[in-house]
CSV table of N, CA and C in Angstrom, one decimal:
chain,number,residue,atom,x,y,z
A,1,UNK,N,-134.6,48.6,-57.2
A,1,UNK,CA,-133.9,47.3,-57.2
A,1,UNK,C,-132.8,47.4,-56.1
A,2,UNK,N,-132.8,46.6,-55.5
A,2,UNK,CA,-131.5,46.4,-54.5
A,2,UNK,C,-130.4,45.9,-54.4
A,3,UNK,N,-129.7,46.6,-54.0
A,3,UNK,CA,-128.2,46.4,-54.2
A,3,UNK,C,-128.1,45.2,-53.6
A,4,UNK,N,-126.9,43.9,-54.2
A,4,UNK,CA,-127.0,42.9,-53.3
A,4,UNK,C,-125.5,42.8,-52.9
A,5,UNK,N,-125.4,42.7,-51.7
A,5,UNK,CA,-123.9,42.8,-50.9
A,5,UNK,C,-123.4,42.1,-50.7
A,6,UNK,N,-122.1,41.1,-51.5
A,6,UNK,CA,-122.0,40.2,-51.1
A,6,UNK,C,-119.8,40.0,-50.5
A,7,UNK,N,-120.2,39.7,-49.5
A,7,UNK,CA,-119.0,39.8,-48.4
A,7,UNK,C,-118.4,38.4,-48.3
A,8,UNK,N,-117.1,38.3,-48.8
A,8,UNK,CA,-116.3,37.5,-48.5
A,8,UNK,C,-115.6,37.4,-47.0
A,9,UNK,N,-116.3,36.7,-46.3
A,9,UNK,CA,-116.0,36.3,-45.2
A,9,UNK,C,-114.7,35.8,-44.8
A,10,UNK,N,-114.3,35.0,-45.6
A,10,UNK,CA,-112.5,34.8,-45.0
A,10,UNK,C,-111.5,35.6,-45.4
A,11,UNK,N,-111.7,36.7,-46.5
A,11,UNK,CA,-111.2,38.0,-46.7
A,11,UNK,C,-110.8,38.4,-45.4
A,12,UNK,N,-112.5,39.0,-45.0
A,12,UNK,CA,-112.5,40.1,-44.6
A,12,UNK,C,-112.3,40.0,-43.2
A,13,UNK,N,-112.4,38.7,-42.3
A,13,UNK,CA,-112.3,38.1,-41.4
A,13,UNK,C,-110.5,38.3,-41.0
A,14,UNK,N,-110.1,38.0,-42.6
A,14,UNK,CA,-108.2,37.6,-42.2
A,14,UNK,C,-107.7,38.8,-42.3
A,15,UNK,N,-108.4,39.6,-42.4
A,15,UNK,CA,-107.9,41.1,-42.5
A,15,UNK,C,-107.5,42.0,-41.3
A,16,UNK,N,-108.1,41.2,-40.1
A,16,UNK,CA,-107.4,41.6,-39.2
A,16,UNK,C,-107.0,40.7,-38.0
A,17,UNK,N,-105.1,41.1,-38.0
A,17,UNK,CA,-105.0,39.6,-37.0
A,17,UNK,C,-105.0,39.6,-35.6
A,18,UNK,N,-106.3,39.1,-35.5
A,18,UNK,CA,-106.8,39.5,-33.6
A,18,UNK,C,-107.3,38.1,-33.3
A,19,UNK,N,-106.6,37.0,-33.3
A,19,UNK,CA,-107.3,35.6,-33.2
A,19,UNK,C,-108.1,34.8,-33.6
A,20,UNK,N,-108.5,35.6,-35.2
A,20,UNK,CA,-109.4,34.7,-36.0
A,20,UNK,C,-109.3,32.9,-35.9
A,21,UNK,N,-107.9,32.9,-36.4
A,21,UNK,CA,-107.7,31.3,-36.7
A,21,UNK,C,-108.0,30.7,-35.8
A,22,UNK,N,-108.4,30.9,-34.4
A,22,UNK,CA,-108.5,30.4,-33.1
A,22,UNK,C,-109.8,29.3,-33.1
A,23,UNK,N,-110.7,30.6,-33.5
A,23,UNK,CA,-111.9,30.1,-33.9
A,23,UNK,C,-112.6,30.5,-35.1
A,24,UNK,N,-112.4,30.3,-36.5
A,24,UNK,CA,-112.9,30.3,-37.5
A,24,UNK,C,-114.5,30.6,-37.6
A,25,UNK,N,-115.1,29.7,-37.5
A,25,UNK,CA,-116.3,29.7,-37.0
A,25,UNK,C,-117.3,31.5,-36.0
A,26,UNK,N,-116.5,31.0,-35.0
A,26,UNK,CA,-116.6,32.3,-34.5
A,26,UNK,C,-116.6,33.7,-34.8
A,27,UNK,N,-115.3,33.7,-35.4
A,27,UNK,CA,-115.0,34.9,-36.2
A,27,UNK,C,-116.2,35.0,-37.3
A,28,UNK,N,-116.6,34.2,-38.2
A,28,UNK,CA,-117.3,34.4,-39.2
A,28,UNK,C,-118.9,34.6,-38.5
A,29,UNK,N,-119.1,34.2,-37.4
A,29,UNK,CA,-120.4,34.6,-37.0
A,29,UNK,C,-120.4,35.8,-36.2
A,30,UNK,N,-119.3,36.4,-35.9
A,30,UNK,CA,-119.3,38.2,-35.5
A,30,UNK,C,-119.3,39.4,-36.4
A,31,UNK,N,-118.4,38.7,-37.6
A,31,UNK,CA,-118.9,39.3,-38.9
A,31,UNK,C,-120.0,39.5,-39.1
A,32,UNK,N,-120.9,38.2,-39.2
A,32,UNK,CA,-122.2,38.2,-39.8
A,32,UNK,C,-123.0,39.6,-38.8
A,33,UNK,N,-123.2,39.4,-37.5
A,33,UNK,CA,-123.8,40.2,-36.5
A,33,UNK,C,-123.6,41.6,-37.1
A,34,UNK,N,-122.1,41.8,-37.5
A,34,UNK,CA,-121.5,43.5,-37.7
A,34,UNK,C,-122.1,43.6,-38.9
A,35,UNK,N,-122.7,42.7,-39.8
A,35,UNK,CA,-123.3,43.5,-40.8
A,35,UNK,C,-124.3,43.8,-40.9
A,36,UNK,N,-125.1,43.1,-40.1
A,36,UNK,CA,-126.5,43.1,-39.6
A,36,UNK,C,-127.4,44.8,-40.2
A,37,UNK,N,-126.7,45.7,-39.1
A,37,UNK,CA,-127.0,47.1,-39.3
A,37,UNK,C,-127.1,48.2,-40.8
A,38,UNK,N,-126.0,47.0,-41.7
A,38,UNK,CA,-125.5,47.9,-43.3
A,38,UNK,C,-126.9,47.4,-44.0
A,39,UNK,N,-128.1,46.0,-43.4
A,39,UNK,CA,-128.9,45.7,-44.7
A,39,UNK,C,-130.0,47.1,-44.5
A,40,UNK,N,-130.3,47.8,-43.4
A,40,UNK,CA,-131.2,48.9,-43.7
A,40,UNK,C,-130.5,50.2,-43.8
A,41,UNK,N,-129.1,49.7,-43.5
A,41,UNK,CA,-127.8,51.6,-43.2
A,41,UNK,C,-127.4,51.9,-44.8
A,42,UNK,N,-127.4,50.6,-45.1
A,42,UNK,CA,-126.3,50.9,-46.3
A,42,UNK,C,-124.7,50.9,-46.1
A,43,UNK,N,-123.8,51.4,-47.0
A,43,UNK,CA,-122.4,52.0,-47.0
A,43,UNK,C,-122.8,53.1,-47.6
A,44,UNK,N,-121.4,54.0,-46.9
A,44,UNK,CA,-121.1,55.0,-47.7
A,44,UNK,C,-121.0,55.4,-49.7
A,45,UNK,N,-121.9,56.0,-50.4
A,45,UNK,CA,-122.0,55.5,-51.3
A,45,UNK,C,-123.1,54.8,-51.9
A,46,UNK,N,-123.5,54.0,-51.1
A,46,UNK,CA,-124.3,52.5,-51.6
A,46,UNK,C,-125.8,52.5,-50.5
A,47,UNK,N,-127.1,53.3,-50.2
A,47,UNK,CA,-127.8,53.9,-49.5
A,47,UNK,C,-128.5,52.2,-49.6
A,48,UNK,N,-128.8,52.2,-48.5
A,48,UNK,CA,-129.8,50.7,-47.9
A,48,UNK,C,-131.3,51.2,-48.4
A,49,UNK,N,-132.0,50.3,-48.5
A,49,UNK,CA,-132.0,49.1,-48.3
A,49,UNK,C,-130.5,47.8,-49.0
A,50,UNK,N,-129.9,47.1,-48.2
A,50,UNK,CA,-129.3,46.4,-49.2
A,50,UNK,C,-129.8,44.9,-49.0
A,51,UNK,N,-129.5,43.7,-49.8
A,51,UNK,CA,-129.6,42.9,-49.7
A,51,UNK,C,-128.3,41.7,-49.4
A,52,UNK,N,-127.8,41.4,-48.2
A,52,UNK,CA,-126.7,41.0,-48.1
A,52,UNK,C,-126.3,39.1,-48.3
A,53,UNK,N,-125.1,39.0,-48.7
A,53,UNK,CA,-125.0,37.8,-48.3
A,53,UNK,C,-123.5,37.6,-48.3
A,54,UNK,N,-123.5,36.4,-46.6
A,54,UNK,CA,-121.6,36.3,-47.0
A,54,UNK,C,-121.8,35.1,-46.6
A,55,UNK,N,-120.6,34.6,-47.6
A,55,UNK,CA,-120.2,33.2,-47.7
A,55,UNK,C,-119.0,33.0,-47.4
A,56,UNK,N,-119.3,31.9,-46.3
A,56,UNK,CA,-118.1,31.5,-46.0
A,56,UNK,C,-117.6,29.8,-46.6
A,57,UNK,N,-116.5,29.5,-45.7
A,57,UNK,CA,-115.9,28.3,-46.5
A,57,UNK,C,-115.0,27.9,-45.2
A,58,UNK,N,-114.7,26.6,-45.3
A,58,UNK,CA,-113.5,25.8,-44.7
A,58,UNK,C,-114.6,25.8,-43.2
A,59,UNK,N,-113.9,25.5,-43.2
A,59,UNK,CA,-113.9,25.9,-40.8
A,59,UNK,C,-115.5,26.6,-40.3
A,60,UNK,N,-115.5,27.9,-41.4
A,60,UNK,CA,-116.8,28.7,-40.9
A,60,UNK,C,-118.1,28.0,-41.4
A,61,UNK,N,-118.0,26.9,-42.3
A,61,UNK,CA,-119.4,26.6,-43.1
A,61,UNK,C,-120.2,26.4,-42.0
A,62,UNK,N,-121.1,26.5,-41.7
A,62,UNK,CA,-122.8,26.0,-40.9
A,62,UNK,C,-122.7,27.1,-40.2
A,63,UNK,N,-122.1,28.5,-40.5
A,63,UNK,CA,-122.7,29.6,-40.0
A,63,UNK,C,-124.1,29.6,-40.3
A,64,UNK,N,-125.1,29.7,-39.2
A,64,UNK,CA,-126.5,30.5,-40.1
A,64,UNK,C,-127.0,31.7,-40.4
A,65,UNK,N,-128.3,31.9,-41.3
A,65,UNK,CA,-128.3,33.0,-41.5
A,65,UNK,C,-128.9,34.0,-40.3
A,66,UNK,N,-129.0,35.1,-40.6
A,66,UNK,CA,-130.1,35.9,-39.6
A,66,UNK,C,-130.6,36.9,-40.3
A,67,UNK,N,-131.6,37.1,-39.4
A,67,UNK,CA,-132.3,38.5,-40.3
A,67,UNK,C,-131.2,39.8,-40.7
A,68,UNK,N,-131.4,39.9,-42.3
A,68,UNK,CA,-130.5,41.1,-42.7
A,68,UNK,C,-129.1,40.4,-43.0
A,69,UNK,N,-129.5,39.2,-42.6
A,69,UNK,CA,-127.9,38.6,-43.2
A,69,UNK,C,-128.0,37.1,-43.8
A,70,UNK,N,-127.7,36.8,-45.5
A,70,UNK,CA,-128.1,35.5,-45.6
A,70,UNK,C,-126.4,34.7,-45.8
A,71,UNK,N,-126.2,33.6,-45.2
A,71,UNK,CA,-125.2,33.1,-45.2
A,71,UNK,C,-125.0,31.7,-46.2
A,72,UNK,N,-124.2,31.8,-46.9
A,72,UNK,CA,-123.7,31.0,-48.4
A,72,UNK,C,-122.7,30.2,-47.4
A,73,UNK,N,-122.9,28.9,-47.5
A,73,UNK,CA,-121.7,28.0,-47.4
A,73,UNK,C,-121.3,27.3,-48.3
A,74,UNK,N,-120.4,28.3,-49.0
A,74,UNK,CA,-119.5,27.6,-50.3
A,74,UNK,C,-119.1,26.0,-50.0
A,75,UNK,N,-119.6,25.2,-50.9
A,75,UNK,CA,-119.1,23.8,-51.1
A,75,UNK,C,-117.6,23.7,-51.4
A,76,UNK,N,-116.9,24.2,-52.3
A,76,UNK,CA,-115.7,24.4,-52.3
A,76,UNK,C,-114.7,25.7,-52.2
A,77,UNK,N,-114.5,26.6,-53.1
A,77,UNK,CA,-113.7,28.1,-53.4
A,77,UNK,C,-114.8,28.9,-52.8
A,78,UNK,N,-114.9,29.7,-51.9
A,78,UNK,CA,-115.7,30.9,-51.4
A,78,UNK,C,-115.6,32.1,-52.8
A,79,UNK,N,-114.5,32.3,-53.5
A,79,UNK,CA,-114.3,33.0,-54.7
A,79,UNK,C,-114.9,32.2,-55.7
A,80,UNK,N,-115.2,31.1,-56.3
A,80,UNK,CA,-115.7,30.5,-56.8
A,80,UNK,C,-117.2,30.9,-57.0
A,81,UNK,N,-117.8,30.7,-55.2
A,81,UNK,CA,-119.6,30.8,-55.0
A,81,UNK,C,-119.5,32.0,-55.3
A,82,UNK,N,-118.8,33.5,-54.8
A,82,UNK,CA,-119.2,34.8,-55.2
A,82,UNK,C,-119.3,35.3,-56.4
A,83,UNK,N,-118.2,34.7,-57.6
A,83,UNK,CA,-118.4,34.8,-58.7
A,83,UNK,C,-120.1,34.1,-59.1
A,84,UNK,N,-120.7,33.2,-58.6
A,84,UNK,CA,-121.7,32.4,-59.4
A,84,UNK,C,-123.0,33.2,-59.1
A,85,UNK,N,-122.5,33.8,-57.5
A,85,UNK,CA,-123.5,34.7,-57.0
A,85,UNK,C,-123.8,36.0,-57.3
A,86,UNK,N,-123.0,36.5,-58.1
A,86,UNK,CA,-122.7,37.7,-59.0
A,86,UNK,C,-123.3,37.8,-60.5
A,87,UNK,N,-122.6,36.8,-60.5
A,87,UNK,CA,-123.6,36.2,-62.3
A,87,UNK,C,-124.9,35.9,-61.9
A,88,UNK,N,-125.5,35.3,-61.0
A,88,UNK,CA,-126.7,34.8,-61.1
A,88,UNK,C,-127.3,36.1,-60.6
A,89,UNK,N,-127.1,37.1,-60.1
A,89,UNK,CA,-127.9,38.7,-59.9
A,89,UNK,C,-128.2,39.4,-60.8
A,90,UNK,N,-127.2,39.3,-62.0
A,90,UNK,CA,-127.4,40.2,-62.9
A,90,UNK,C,-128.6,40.5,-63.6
A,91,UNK,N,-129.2,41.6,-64.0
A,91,UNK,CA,-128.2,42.8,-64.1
A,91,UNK,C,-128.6,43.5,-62.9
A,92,UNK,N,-128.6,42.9,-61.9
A,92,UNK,CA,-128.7,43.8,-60.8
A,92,UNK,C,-127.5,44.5,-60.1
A,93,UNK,N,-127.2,45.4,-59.6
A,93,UNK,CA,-126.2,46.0,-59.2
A,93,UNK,C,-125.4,45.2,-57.8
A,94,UNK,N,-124.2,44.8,-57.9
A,94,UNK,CA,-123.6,44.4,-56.9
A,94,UNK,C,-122.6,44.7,-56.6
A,95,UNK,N,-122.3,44.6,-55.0
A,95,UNK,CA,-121.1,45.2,-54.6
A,95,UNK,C,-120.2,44.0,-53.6
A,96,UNK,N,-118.6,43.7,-54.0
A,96,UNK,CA,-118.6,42.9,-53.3
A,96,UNK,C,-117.4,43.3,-52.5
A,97,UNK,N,-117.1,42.9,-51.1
A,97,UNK,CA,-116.5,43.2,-50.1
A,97,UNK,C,-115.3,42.7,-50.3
A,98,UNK,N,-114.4,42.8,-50.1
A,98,UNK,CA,-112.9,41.7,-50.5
A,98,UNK,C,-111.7,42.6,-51.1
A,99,UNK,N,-110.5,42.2,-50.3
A,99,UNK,CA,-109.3,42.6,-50.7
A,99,UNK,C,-108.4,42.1,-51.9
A,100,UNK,N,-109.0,40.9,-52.2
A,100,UNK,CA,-108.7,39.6,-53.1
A,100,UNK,C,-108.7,40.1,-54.1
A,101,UNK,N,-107.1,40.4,-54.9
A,101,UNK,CA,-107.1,41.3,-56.8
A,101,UNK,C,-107.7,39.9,-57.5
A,102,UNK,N,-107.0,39.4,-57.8
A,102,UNK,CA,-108.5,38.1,-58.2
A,102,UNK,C,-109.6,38.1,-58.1
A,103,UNK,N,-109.8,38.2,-57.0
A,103,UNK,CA,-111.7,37.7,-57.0
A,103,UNK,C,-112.1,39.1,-57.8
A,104,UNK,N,-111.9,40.0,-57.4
A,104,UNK,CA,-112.1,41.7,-57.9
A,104,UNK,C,-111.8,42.0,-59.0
A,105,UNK,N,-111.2,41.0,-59.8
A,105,UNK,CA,-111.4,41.4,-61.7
A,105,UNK,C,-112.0,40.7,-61.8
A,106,UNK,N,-112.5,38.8,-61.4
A,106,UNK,CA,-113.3,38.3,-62.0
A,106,UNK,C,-114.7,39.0,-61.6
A,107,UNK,N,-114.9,39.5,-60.8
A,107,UNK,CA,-116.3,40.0,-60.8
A,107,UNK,C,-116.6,41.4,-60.9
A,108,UNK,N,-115.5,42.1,-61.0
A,108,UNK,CA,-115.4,43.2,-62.0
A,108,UNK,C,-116.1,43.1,-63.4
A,109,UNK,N,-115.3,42.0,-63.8
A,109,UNK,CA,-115.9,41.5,-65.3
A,109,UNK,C,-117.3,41.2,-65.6
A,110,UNK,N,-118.3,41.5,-64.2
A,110,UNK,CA,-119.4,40.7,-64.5
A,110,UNK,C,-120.2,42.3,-63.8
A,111,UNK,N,-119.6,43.1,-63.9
A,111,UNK,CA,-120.1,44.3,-63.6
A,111,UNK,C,-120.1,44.9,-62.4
A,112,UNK,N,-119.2,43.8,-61.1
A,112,UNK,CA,-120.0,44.3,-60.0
A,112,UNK,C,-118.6,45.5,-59.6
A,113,UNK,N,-119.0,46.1,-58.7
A,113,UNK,CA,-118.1,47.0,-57.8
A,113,UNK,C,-117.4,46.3,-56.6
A,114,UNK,N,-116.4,47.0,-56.0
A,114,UNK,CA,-115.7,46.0,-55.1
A,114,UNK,C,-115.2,47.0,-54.0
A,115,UNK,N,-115.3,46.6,-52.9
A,115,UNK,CA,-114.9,47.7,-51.6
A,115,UNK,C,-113.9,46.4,-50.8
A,116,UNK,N,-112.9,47.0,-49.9
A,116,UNK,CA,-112.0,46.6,-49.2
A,116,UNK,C,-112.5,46.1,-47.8
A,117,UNK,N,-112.3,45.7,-47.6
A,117,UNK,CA,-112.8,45.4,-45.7
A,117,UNK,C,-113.0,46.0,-44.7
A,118,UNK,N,-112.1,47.4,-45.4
A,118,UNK,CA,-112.2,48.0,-43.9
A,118,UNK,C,-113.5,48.8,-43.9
A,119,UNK,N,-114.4,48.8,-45.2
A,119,UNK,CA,-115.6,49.0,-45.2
A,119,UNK,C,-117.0,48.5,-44.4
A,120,UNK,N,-116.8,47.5,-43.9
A,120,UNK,CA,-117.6,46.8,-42.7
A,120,UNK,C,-117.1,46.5,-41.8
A,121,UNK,N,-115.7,46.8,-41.3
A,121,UNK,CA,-115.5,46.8,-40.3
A,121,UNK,C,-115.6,48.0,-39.6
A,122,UNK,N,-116.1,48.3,-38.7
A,122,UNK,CA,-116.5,49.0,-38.0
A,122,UNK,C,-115.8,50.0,-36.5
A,123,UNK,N,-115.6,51.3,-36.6
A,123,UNK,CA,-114.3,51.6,-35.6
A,123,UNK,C,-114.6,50.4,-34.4
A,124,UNK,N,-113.7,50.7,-33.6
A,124,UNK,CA,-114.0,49.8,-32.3
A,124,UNK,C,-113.9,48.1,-32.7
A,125,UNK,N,-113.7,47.7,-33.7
A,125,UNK,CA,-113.8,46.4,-34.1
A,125,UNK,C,-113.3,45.3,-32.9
A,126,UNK,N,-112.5,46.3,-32.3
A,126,UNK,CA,-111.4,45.2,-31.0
A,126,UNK,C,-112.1,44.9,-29.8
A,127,UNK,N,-113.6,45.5,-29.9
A,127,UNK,CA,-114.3,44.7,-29.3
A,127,UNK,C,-115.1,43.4,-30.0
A,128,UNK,N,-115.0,43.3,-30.9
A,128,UNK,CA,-115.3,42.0,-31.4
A,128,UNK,C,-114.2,40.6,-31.0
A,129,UNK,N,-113.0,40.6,-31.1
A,129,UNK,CA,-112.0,40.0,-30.6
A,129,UNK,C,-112.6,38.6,-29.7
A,130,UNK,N,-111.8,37.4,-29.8
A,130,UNK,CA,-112.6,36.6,-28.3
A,130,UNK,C,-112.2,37.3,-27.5
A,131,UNK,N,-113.1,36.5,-26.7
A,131,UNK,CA,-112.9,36.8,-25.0
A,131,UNK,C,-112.0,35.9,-24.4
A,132,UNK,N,-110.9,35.6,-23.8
A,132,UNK,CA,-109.9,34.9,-23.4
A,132,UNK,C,-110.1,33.7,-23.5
A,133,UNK,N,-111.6,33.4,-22.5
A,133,UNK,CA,-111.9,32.1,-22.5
A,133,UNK,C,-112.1,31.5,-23.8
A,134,UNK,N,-112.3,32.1,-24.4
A,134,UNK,CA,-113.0,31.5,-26.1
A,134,UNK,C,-111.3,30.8,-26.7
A,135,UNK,N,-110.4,31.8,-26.0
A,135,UNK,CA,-109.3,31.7,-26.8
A,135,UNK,C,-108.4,30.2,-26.6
């Protein structure tokens, strides 16, 4: 059974401040790309195949998905959808991405495990950054 990975995108996005707010949108679709490689790599810990999905909210919704990456655009609370997306897996094993002590007891409570951000972000991340022009 597969692990399903589910990544809070405005977490993990605001976790580092390199011009996200510039472009919301943007940001959440470079995330998506950097995770691309963890649906057959895995995490440390957590051996792939995984099954991923990150939801975003506000600004980033109409990200789409891509192979190895399915994208949730929360209608309201992105903590809200991850909780429903956590319940609705069970009992399958899940792991969710986020620095958020809230979101990380409520879905603690529902069995899953929880990793910090700097778990998919990837060394080198500051080439992700815009490019001037973007900015």
């Amino acid at each position: 059974m597969r692990t399903l990975l589910v990544v809070d995108a405005a977490n993990v996005v605001g976790s580092v401040p390199d011009g996200w707010w510039r472009d919301r949108h943007g940001a959440a679709e470079r995330l998506r790309d950097r995770l691309v490689g963890y649906a057959d790599e895995g995490l440390p810990g957590h051996p792939g195949p995984l099954e991923i999905v990150l939801v975003v909210e506000g600004a980033a919704r109409g990200v789409e998905s891509v192979e190895g990456v399915r994208v949730v655009s929360a209608p309201g609370s992105g903590d809200d959808r991850i909780v429903e997306l956590v319940a609705e897996a069970a009992p399958r094993p899940c792991l969710v991405i986020t620095a958020d002590r809230e979101l990380r007891g409520r879905v603690g409570e529902l069995g899953a495990q929880c990793l910090g951000p700097r778990s998919v972000r990837q060394p080198g991340a500051e080439r992700d950054r815009p490019s001037p022009e973007r900015e």
